[in-house]
Short mmCIF file of C-alpha atoms and ligand atoms in Angstrom, two decimals:
data_model
loop_
_atom_site.label_atom_id
_atom_site.label_comp_id
_atom_site.label_asym_id
_atom_site.label_seq_id
_atom_site.Cartn_x
_atom_site.Cartn_y
_atom_site.Cartn_z
CA UNK Q 267 -6.84 -10.72 114.89
CA UNK Q 268 -9.41 -10.72 117.61
CA UNK Q 269 -13.15 -10.71 117.81
CA UNK Q 270 -15.46 -8.66 119.92
CA UNK Q 271 -16.30 -10.68 122.99
CA UNK Q 272 -18.97 -11.76 123.28
CA UNK Q 273 -19.62 -11.95 119.56
CA UNK Q 274 -22.90 -10.21 118.98
CA UNK Q 275 -25.53 -12.24 117.22
CA UNK Q 276 -28.42 -9.81 117.07
CA UNK Q 277 -29.24 -6.17 117.45
CA UNK Q 278 -31.35 -7.05 120.48
CA UNK Q 279 -28.25 -8.12 122.34
CA UNK Q 280 -26.34 -4.99 121.53
CA UNK Q 281 -27.63 -2.86 124.35
CA UNK Q 282 -27.20 -5.61 126.90
CA UNK Q 283 -23.71 -6.53 125.89
CA UNK Q 284 -21.85 -3.63 124.32
CA UNK Q 285 -18.68 -4.97 122.79
CA UNK Q 286 -15.43 -3.22 123.48
CA UNK Q 287 -12.53 -3.74 121.11
CA UNK Q 288 -9.30 -4.81 122.79
CA UNK Q 289 -5.80 -3.95 121.62
CA UNK Q 290 -4.11 -7.07 120.24
CA UNK Q 291 -0.71 -7.82 118.79
CA UNK Q 292 -0.52 -7.52 115.02
CA UNK Q 293 -1.84 -10.56 113.15
CA UNK Q 294 -2.69 -11.33 109.58
CA UNK Q 295 -6.26 -12.13 108.62
CA UNK Q 296 -7.30 -13.64 105.31
CA UNK Q 297 -10.87 -13.02 104.22
CA UNK Q 298 -11.91 -15.44 101.49
CA UNK Q 299 -14.75 -13.98 99.41
CA UNK Q 300 -17.07 -15.84 97.01
CA UNK Q 301 -17.29 -12.60 95.03
CA UNK Q 302 -15.63 -9.30 95.89
CA UNK Q 303 -16.85 -5.85 94.92
CA UNK Q 304 -13.60 -4.15 95.89
CA UNK Q 305 -14.25 -0.94 93.95
CA UNK Q 306 -17.98 -0.15 93.67
CA UNK Q 307 -18.78 1.42 90.35
CA UNK Q 308 -16.54 -1.15 88.63
CA UNK Q 309 -17.27 -4.82 87.96
CA UNK Q 310 -16.89 -7.22 90.91
CA UNK Q 311 -13.97 -9.62 91.03
CA UNK Q 312 -14.74 -13.31 91.19
CA UNK Q 313 -13.46 -15.44 94.07
CA UNK Q 314 -10.84 -13.37 95.90
CA UNK Q 315 -8.90 -13.18 99.14
CA UNK Q 316 -8.28 -10.02 101.13
CA UNK Q 317 -5.10 -9.91 103.18
CA UNK Q 318 -5.63 -7.75 106.26
CA UNK Q 319 -3.06 -6.57 108.78
CA UNK Q 320 -3.41 -4.07 111.63
CA UNK Q 321 -6.97 -3.27 110.59
CA UNK Q 322 -6.07 -2.41 107.00
CA UNK Q 323 -6.18 -4.14 103.64
CA UNK Q 324 -2.62 -4.91 102.53
CA UNK Q 325 -3.26 -7.07 99.46
CA UNK Q 326 -6.09 -8.39 97.29
CA UNK Q 327 -5.46 -11.83 95.76
CA UNK Q 328 -7.41 -13.61 93.02
CA UNK Q 329 -8.93 -16.92 94.09
CA UNK Q 330 -8.79 -18.34 97.57
CA UNK Q 331 -5.05 -18.26 98.00
CA UNK Q 332 -4.75 -22.05 97.89
CA UNK Q 333 -1.07 -22.36 97.03
CA UNK Q 334 -0.23 -19.07 98.62
CA UNK Q 335 -1.66 -19.97 102.03
CA UNK Q 336 1.73 -21.26 103.16
CA UNK Q 337 3.05 -17.72 102.80
CA UNK Q 338 0.55 -16.66 105.47
CA UNK Q 339 1.29 -19.32 108.05
CA UNK Q 340 -0.41 -18.50 111.34
CA UNK Q 341 -2.92 -16.19 109.72
CA UNK Q 342 -6.56 -16.37 110.75
CA UNK Q 343 -8.79 -17.43 107.89
CA UNK Q 344 -12.34 -16.11 107.62
CA UNK Q 345 -14.30 -18.23 105.19
CA UNK Q 346 -16.82 -16.13 103.27
CA UNK Q 347 -16.51 -18.25 100.12
CA UNK Q 348 -20.29 -18.63 99.94
CA UNK Q 349 -20.87 -14.91 100.24
CA UNK Q 350 -20.61 -11.63 98.36
CA UNK Q 351 -18.13 -9.27 100.03
CA UNK Q 352 -18.13 -5.49 99.63
CA UNK Q 353 -16.86 -2.40 101.44
CA UNK Q 354 -18.61 -1.35 104.65
CA UNK Q 355 -21.57 0.90 103.82
CA UNK Q 356 -21.68 4.64 104.55
CA UNK Q 357 -24.79 6.59 105.55
CA UNK Q 358 -24.16 10.30 104.92
CA UNK Q 359 -27.15 11.51 106.92
CA UNK Q 360 -28.19 10.17 110.32
CA UNK Q 361 -29.27 11.50 113.71
CA UNK Q 362 -28.15 8.89 116.22
CA UNK Q 363 -29.66 10.37 119.38
CA UNK Q 364 -33.25 9.41 118.59
CA UNK Q 365 -35.68 7.77 116.23
CA UNK Q 366 -38.93 9.03 117.62
CA UNK Q 367 -40.86 11.61 115.60
CA UNK Q 368 -43.76 14.00 115.61
CA UNK Q 369 -45.45 14.66 118.91
CA UNK Q 370 -43.41 11.92 120.63
CA UNK Q 371 -40.15 13.66 119.67
CA UNK Q 372 -41.48 16.92 121.06
CA UNK Q 373 -42.15 15.23 124.41
CA UNK Q 374 -38.73 13.62 124.35
CA UNK Q 375 -37.18 17.04 124.00
CA UNK Q 376 -38.44 18.07 127.43
CA UNK Q 377 -38.17 14.65 129.09
CA UNK Q 378 -34.78 13.23 128.13
CA UNK Q 379 -31.52 14.38 129.67
CA UNK Q 380 -28.36 14.52 127.55
CA UNK Q 381 -27.16 11.45 129.46
CA UNK Q 382 -30.27 9.48 128.47
CA UNK Q 383 -29.81 10.58 124.86
CA UNK Q 384 -26.21 9.39 124.97
CA UNK Q 385 -27.33 5.84 125.82
CA UNK Q 386 -29.87 6.01 122.99
CA UNK Q 387 -27.16 7.20 120.62
CA UNK Q 388 -24.91 4.26 121.55
CA UNK Q 389 -27.68 1.72 121.00
CA UNK Q 390 -28.62 3.32 117.67
CA UNK Q 391 -24.97 3.45 116.58
CA UNK Q 392 -24.59 -0.28 117.25
CA UNK Q 393 -27.83 -1.09 115.41
CA UNK Q 394 -26.40 0.88 112.48
CA UNK Q 395 -23.10 -1.00 112.55
CA UNK Q 396 -24.94 -4.33 112.78
CA UNK Q 397 -26.84 -3.31 109.63
CA UNK Q 398 -23.52 -3.07 107.76
CA UNK Q 399 -22.93 0.67 107.99
CA UNK Q 400 -19.36 1.08 109.21
CA UNK Q 401 -19.27 4.87 108.75
CA UNK Q 402 -21.96 7.50 109.29
CA UNK Q 403 -22.22 11.26 109.13
CA UNK Q 404 -24.33 12.60 112.00
CA UNK Q 405 -26.00 15.81 110.84
CA UNK Q 406 -27.15 17.55 113.95
CA UNK Q 407 -28.03 16.85 117.53
CA UNK Q 408 -28.08 18.78 120.78
CA UNK Q 409 -25.77 18.83 123.77
CA UNK Q 410 -22.70 17.41 121.99
CA UNK Q 411 -23.88 13.84 122.60
CA UNK Q 412 -22.76 12.43 119.25
CA UNK Q 413 -19.46 14.32 119.36
CA UNK Q 414 -18.65 12.45 122.58
CA UNK Q 415 -19.76 9.16 121.03
CA UNK Q 416 -17.58 9.85 117.96
CA UNK Q 417 -14.56 10.26 120.22
CA UNK Q 418 -15.40 7.16 122.29
CA UNK Q 419 -15.62 5.05 119.11
CA UNK Q 420 -12.36 6.50 117.78
CA UNK Q 421 -10.63 5.74 121.09
CA UNK Q 422 -11.88 2.14 120.99
CA UNK Q 423 -13.89 2.54 124.19
CA UNK Q 424 -17.13 1.36 122.57
CA UNK Q 425 -17.99 -0.43 119.34
CA UNK Q 426 -19.76 1.67 116.72
CA UNK Q 427 -19.50 2.97 113.20
CA UNK Q 428 -16.94 5.68 112.48
CA UNK Q 429 -18.74 8.99 112.97
CA UNK Q 430 -18.31 12.27 111.11
CA UNK Q 431 -20.19 14.78 113.24
CA UNK Q 432 -21.75 18.20 112.66
CA UNK Q 433 -22.43 19.13 116.29
CA UNK Q 434 -25.51 21.36 116.44
CA UNK Q 435 -27.22 22.32 113.17
CA UNK Q 436 -27.33 26.03 112.38
CA UNK Q 437 -30.46 27.85 111.27
CA UNK Q 438 -32.16 31.20 111.64
CA UNK Q 439 -34.44 32.06 114.53
CA UNK Q 440 -37.78 30.40 113.71
CA UNK Q 441 -35.86 28.22 111.23
CA UNK Q 442 -35.83 24.42 111.09
CA UNK Q 443 -33.35 23.95 113.94
CA UNK Q 444 -34.93 26.44 116.32
CA UNK Q 445 -35.62 24.03 119.18
CA UNK Q 446 -38.28 26.25 120.72
CA UNK Q 447 -40.63 25.97 117.73
CA UNK Q 448 -44.08 24.89 118.76
CA UNK Q 449 -43.47 25.36 122.48
CA UNK Q 450 -44.86 28.06 124.80
CA UNK Q 451 -43.03 31.41 124.62
CA UNK Q 452 -41.80 31.15 128.19
CA UNK Q 453 -40.01 27.88 127.41
CA UNK Q 454 -37.83 29.51 124.74
CA UNK Q 455 -35.01 30.32 127.13
CA UNK Q 456 -34.96 26.78 128.46
CA UNK Q 457 -35.19 25.07 125.06
CA UNK Q 458 -33.69 27.48 122.59
CA UNK Q 459 -29.95 27.05 122.47
CA UNK Q 460 -29.39 30.36 120.80
CA UNK Q 461 -25.80 29.62 119.83
CA UNK Q 462 -27.01 27.49 116.90
CA UNK Q 463 -29.39 30.21 115.66
CA UNK Q 464 -28.13 33.13 113.61
CA UNK Q 465 -29.72 36.19 112.05
CA UNK Q 466 -27.47 38.33 109.90
CA UNK Q 467 -24.08 37.52 108.37
CA UNK Q 468 -21.96 38.30 111.44
CA UNK Q 469 -24.11 36.19 113.73
CA UNK Q 470 -23.90 33.36 111.20
CA UNK Q 471 -20.09 33.56 111.09
CA UNK Q 472 -20.07 33.32 114.87
CA UNK Q 473 -22.48 30.37 114.85
CA UNK Q 474 -20.11 28.46 112.56
CA UNK Q 475 -17.09 29.33 114.70
CA UNK Q 476 -18.87 28.13 117.85
CA UNK Q 477 -19.35 24.70 116.23
CA UNK Q 478 -15.75 24.66 114.97
CA UNK Q 479 -14.63 25.40 118.53
CA UNK Q 480 -16.44 22.26 119.74
CA UNK Q 481 -14.40 20.15 117.34
CA UNK Q 482 -17.01 19.29 114.75
CA UNK Q 483 -16.04 17.67 111.44
CA UNK Q 484 -18.64 19.31 109.21
CA UNK Q 485 -21.14 22.20 109.39
CA UNK Q 486 -24.86 21.52 108.95
CA UNK Q 487 -27.28 24.32 108.13
CA UNK Q 488 -30.90 24.72 107.06
CA UNK Q 489 -31.70 27.15 104.26
CA UNK Q 490 -35.39 26.18 104.15
CA UNK Q 491 -38.12 25.12 106.53
CA UNK Q 492 -38.40 21.49 107.51
CA UNK Q 493 -41.12 18.87 107.34
CA UNK Q 494 -40.64 18.30 111.07
CA UNK Q 495 -40.43 22.01 111.93
CA UNK Q 496 -43.31 22.34 114.37
CA UNK Q 497 -44.84 25.40 112.75
CA UNK Q 498 -46.56 25.85 109.43
CA UNK Q 499 -43.96 28.23 107.94
CA UNK Q 500 -43.57 26.25 104.76
CA UNK Q 501 -40.62 24.55 103.08
CA UNK Q 502 -39.21 27.47 101.09
CA UNK Q 503 -36.10 29.57 101.67
CA UNK Q 504 -35.74 30.85 105.25
CA UNK Q 505 -32.08 31.91 105.33
CA UNK Q 506 -31.01 35.03 103.42
CA UNK Q 507 -28.35 34.94 100.72
CA UNK Q 508 -25.75 36.89 102.75
CA UNK Q 509 -26.28 34.58 105.74
CA UNK Q 510 -25.66 31.48 103.64
CA UNK Q 511 -22.60 33.04 101.98
CA UNK Q 512 -21.16 34.03 105.38
CA UNK Q 513 -21.63 30.49 106.71
CA UNK Q 514 -20.02 28.80 103.72
CA UNK Q 515 -17.04 31.19 103.61
CA UNK Q 516 -16.42 30.78 107.35
CA UNK Q 517 -16.76 26.98 107.34
CA UNK Q 518 -14.41 26.64 104.37
CA UNK Q 519 -11.84 28.90 106.12
CA UNK Q 520 -11.55 26.13 108.71
CA UNK Q 521 -11.57 23.35 106.13
CA UNK Q 522 -15.09 22.23 107.10
CA UNK Q 523 -17.60 21.15 104.47
CA UNK Q 524 -21.17 22.45 104.60
CA UNK Q 525 -24.18 20.12 104.44
CA UNK Q 526 -27.45 21.87 103.73
CA UNK Q 527 -30.96 20.86 104.70
CA UNK Q 528 -33.14 22.20 101.85
CA UNK Q 529 -36.55 21.22 100.48
CA UNK Q 530 -37.69 24.13 98.27
CA UNK Q 531 -35.80 24.93 95.05
CA UNK Q 532 -35.09 28.52 96.19
CA UNK Q 533 -33.22 27.25 99.26
CA UNK Q 534 -31.32 24.72 97.14
CA UNK Q 535 -30.21 27.43 94.68
CA UNK Q 536 -28.97 29.91 97.29
CA UNK Q 537 -26.95 27.10 98.86
CA UNK Q 538 -25.42 25.76 95.65
CA UNK Q 539 -24.61 29.29 94.44
CA UNK Q 540 -22.80 29.90 97.73
CA UNK Q 541 -20.61 26.82 97.16
CA UNK Q 542 -21.95 24.29 99.68
CA UNK Q 543 -20.78 20.68 99.56
CA UNK Q 544 -24.06 18.77 99.74
CA UNK Q 545 -27.80 19.27 99.57
CA UNK Q 546 -29.78 17.03 101.92
CA UNK Q 547 -33.37 16.09 100.94
CA UNK Q 548 -33.53 18.41 97.87
CA UNK Q 549 -37.20 17.58 97.59
CA UNK Q 550 -37.89 20.10 94.83
CA UNK Q 551 -35.15 20.29 92.18
CA UNK Q 552 -35.88 22.29 89.04
CA UNK Q 553 -33.67 22.59 85.94
CA UNK Q 554 -31.74 25.50 87.40
CA UNK Q 555 -30.94 23.44 90.53
CA UNK Q 556 -29.72 20.53 88.42
CA UNK Q 557 -27.49 22.84 86.39
CA UNK Q 558 -26.06 24.36 89.59
CA UNK Q 559 -25.29 20.84 90.90
CA UNK Q 560 -23.38 20.13 87.71
CA UNK Q 561 -21.43 23.38 87.84
CA UNK Q 562 -20.59 23.20 91.54
CA UNK Q 563 -19.88 19.47 91.85
CA UNK Q 564 -21.91 19.36 95.07
CA UNK Q 565 -23.48 16.07 96.15
CA UNK Q 566 -27.18 15.34 96.37
CA UNK Q 567 -28.26 13.22 99.37
CA UNK Q 568 -31.91 12.26 98.71
CA UNK Q 569 -32.95 10.78 102.16
CA UNK Q 570 -35.90 8.90 100.64
CA UNK Q 571 -36.22 6.71 103.76
CA UNK Q 572 -37.88 9.54 105.67
CA UNK Q 573 -41.09 8.52 103.93
CA UNK Q 574 -40.85 5.04 105.50
CA UNK Q 575 -40.63 6.72 108.90
CA UNK Q 576 -43.67 8.88 108.23
CA UNK Q 577 -45.80 6.04 106.89
CA UNK Q 578 -44.92 3.67 109.73
CA UNK Q 579 -45.64 6.25 112.41
CA UNK Q 580 -48.96 7.23 110.84
CA UNK Q 581 -49.96 3.57 110.54
CA UNK Q 582 -49.29 3.12 114.26
CA UNK Q 583 -50.98 6.39 115.26
CA UNK Q 584 -52.93 8.65 112.87
CA UNK Q 585 -52.33 11.52 115.30
CA UNK Q 586 -48.55 11.07 115.43
CA UNK Q 587 -48.08 14.51 113.88
CA UNK Q 588 -49.64 17.88 114.67
CA UNK Q 589 -51.87 19.28 111.87
CA UNK Q 590 -49.21 21.81 110.73
CA UNK Q 591 -46.59 19.06 110.39
CA UNK Q 592 -49.00 16.51 108.95
CA UNK Q 593 -49.68 18.68 105.89
CA UNK Q 594 -45.94 18.76 105.12
CA UNK Q 595 -45.56 15.03 105.79
CA UNK Q 596 -48.37 14.24 103.32
CA UNK Q 597 -46.72 16.43 100.66
CA UNK Q 598 -43.31 14.84 101.18
CA UNK Q 599 -44.80 11.35 100.87
CA UNK Q 600 -46.46 12.36 97.61
CA UNK Q 601 -43.42 13.90 95.88
CA UNK Q 602 -40.57 11.77 97.20
CA UNK Q 603 -38.31 10.38 94.51
CA UNK Q 604 -39.29 12.89 91.81
CA UNK Q 605 -36.06 14.86 92.25
CA UNK Q 606 -33.87 11.75 92.21
CA UNK Q 607 -35.55 10.63 88.99
CA UNK Q 608 -34.54 13.94 87.40
CA UNK Q 609 -31.06 14.11 88.93
CA UNK Q 610 -29.80 10.65 87.88
CA UNK Q 611 -29.91 11.15 84.08
CA UNK Q 612 -28.37 14.62 84.50
CA UNK Q 613 -25.27 13.10 86.08
CA UNK Q 614 -25.69 14.79 89.49
CA UNK Q 615 -23.27 13.27 92.04
CA UNK Q 616 -25.35 11.29 94.53
CA UNK Q 617 -24.35 10.11 98.00
CA UNK Q 618 -26.38 7.66 100.06
CA UNK Q 619 -28.12 9.14 103.12
CA UNK Q 620 -31.27 8.13 104.97
CA UNK Q 621 -31.97 10.76 107.66
CA UNK Q 622 -32.24 7.78 110.05
CA UNK Q 623 -33.79 9.19 113.16
CA UNK Q 624 -36.77 10.19 111.04
CA UNK Q 625 -36.75 6.56 109.83
CA UNK Q 626 -35.59 3.72 112.10
CA UNK Q 627 -31.94 3.16 112.93
CA UNK Q 628 -30.68 -0.20 111.69
CA UNK Q 629 -33.01 -0.09 108.69
CA UNK Q 630 -30.66 2.16 106.73
CA UNK Q 631 -30.40 -0.32 103.84
CA UNK Q 632 -34.10 0.19 103.01
CA UNK Q 633 -32.86 3.30 101.17
CA UNK Q 634 -31.28 1.12 98.45
CA UNK Q 635 -34.66 -0.19 97.38
CA UNK Q 636 -36.02 3.35 97.09
CA UNK Q 637 -32.98 4.60 95.17
CA UNK Q 638 -33.49 1.84 92.62
CA UNK Q 639 -37.24 2.48 92.53
CA UNK Q 640 -36.55 6.11 91.60
CA UNK Q 641 -34.06 5.62 88.81
CA UNK Q 642 -30.69 4.35 90.01
CA UNK Q 643 -29.15 1.03 89.02
CA UNK Q 644 -28.07 -1.23 91.89
CA UNK Q 645 -24.44 -0.52 90.92
CA UNK Q 646 -25.05 3.23 91.13
CA UNK Q 647 -26.80 2.90 94.49
CA UNK Q 648 -23.91 0.83 95.86
CA UNK Q 649 -21.39 3.40 94.62
CA UNK Q 650 -23.46 6.13 96.30
CA UNK Q 651 -23.15 4.29 99.64
CA UNK Q 652 -19.40 3.62 99.32
CA UNK Q 653 -17.07 5.58 97.02
CA UNK Q 654 -19.34 8.62 96.63
CA UNK Q 655 -20.20 8.91 100.30
CA UNK Q 656 -16.52 8.44 101.22
CA UNK Q 657 -15.65 11.32 98.89
CA UNK Q 658 -18.38 13.54 100.34
CA UNK Q 659 -17.24 12.78 103.90
CA UNK Q 660 -13.62 13.57 103.03
CA UNK Q 661 -12.64 9.94 103.76
CA UNK Q 662 -11.84 8.70 100.25
CA UNK Q 663 -8.30 7.73 101.30
CA UNK Q 664 -9.65 5.59 104.18
CA UNK Q 665 -12.93 3.92 103.26
CA UNK Q 666 -15.33 3.31 100.37
CA UNK Q 667 -13.22 0.68 98.54
CA UNK Q 668 -11.23 -2.40 99.58
CA UNK Q 669 -7.81 -1.56 98.20
CA UNK Q 670 -4.38 -1.81 99.82
CA UNK Q 671 -4.01 0.91 102.46
CA UNK Q 672 -7.72 1.28 103.13
CA UNK Q 673 -9.37 0.36 106.42
CA UNK Q 674 -10.61 -3.22 106.59
CA UNK Q 675 -14.24 -2.12 106.89
CA UNK Q 676 -16.27 -4.74 105.04
CA UNK Q 677 -19.52 -6.65 104.97
CA UNK Q 678 -20.71 -9.88 103.40
CA UNK Q 679 -24.20 -10.74 102.17
CA UNK Q 680 -25.97 -13.86 100.93
CA UNK Q 681 -26.81 -13.10 97.31
CA UNK Q 682 -25.59 -10.58 94.76
CA UNK Q 683 -26.60 -6.99 95.60
CA UNK Q 684 -25.87 -5.96 92.01
CA UNK Q 685 -28.81 -8.17 90.99
CA UNK Q 686 -31.04 -7.45 93.99
CA UNK Q 687 -30.29 -4.61 96.41
CA UNK Q 688 -32.73 -6.00 98.98
CA UNK Q 689 -30.13 -8.60 100.01
CA UNK Q 690 -28.46 -5.63 101.77
CA UNK Q 691 -31.35 -5.53 104.23
CA UNK Q 692 -29.94 -8.65 105.86
CA UNK Q 693 -26.21 -8.27 106.48
CA UNK Q 694 -24.91 -11.35 108.32
CA UNK Q 695 -21.23 -10.38 108.47
CA UNK Q 696 -19.69 -7.04 109.50
CA UNK Q 697 -16.00 -6.24 110.02
CA UNK Q 698 -14.76 -2.83 111.08
CA UNK Q 699 -11.06 -1.92 111.22
CA UNK Q 700 -10.25 -5.62 110.80
CA UNK Q 701 -12.38 -6.62 113.80
CA UNK Q 702 -15.40 -8.90 113.33
CA UNK Q 703 -18.46 -7.23 114.83
CA UNK Q 704 -21.09 -9.66 113.57
CA UNK Q 705 -20.91 -13.13 112.02
CA UNK Q 706 -24.16 -15.02 111.53
CA UNK Q 707 -24.93 -18.20 109.59
CA UNK Q 708 -26.79 -17.93 106.29
CA UNK Q 709 -30.46 -17.28 106.88
CA UNK Q 710 -32.86 -20.00 105.77
CA UNK Q 711 -34.10 -19.62 102.23
CA UNK Q 712 -31.39 -17.18 101.18
ZN1 ZN K 829 -31.67 15.21 109.05
#
């Protein structure tokens, strides 16, 4: 067992002192937990001890292994007896390269080089890990920045959450991911990376294959307009049925899941009917949408935190958004949560996702409070951020629970998140792959 050196005490230090994991000989680590939620969705165990070897859980013992400690002579003991231990959290929807928005994001697009974005992505990834999120799914960036970061984390070159990456998001010309939206016509060639735009089924098949060729894990598309699309083209369906069907069939040929940005119900329906794997945002869900979720088994990723991002930016600068975008932002603030309220009692499968990038990186856990506000129990919200998200990401055999064979990705909090999800906003202890990334004393008053 080794620790990152120097041990990072705060997010502020992360950029200055990026921690690099070092290969170490195999050692046994015992994590003593005050309470252990080893399988979210089921009741927590009382006092327990996790036995960890080579970055994986090998055994879960009841109690604090008093008499059995002799069996583990030489093991490192991590004392979390005063804390509540649970699996590392999973955010199914982030954009690590940035967390600016509105007009500022538009400027960034013409000012920042891919290299500058890569440094931002690393800092944001480490803020995310420090917040207790040991796995994320990055749903769209430019220039392959997050793909490179994914590989650097996997290779142990830099510390960060495990990343499932979509490469560039695919949409139609003038759709949500058309980077030239809102810019002068003559900048289109410079800004519009046409390979992620497709019009017609054949072009859409090619757009998917181009992302597959880059080594992406998942395909991200937009079937409707976006709140942050810099034109006033609305939030209804913008991709035709045959285009969506061609994308889904092609992605599934290569074993890639499809995550769909969709606000309007028409764009949700065309996606679910085509067999996509998740709907992101899903701001308007009518009865037909809910029935299609049930039939298809697709996940709903509500991304309620976007509203926090909008409200904070507008509080800092009332002109943070152009008028066309502002109208959509105001609508999204007004209706957020309505769809989740309808989806929960209908048994729709829900995975935790924030759209961090629109909201601030490192504040991912704010989503829990909103999920509970709009109809989920704390236990359901925790399952959404662990077992459900692991299933959606195709990582159910690796993460999401703390059972023998799974990665030793875990966090500890002061307080019981099943009573109060806001304790997840302050995560003092984070371990990823058996390596301690963060270990802070209990905060005063907790
Ligand atoms: Zn997004």
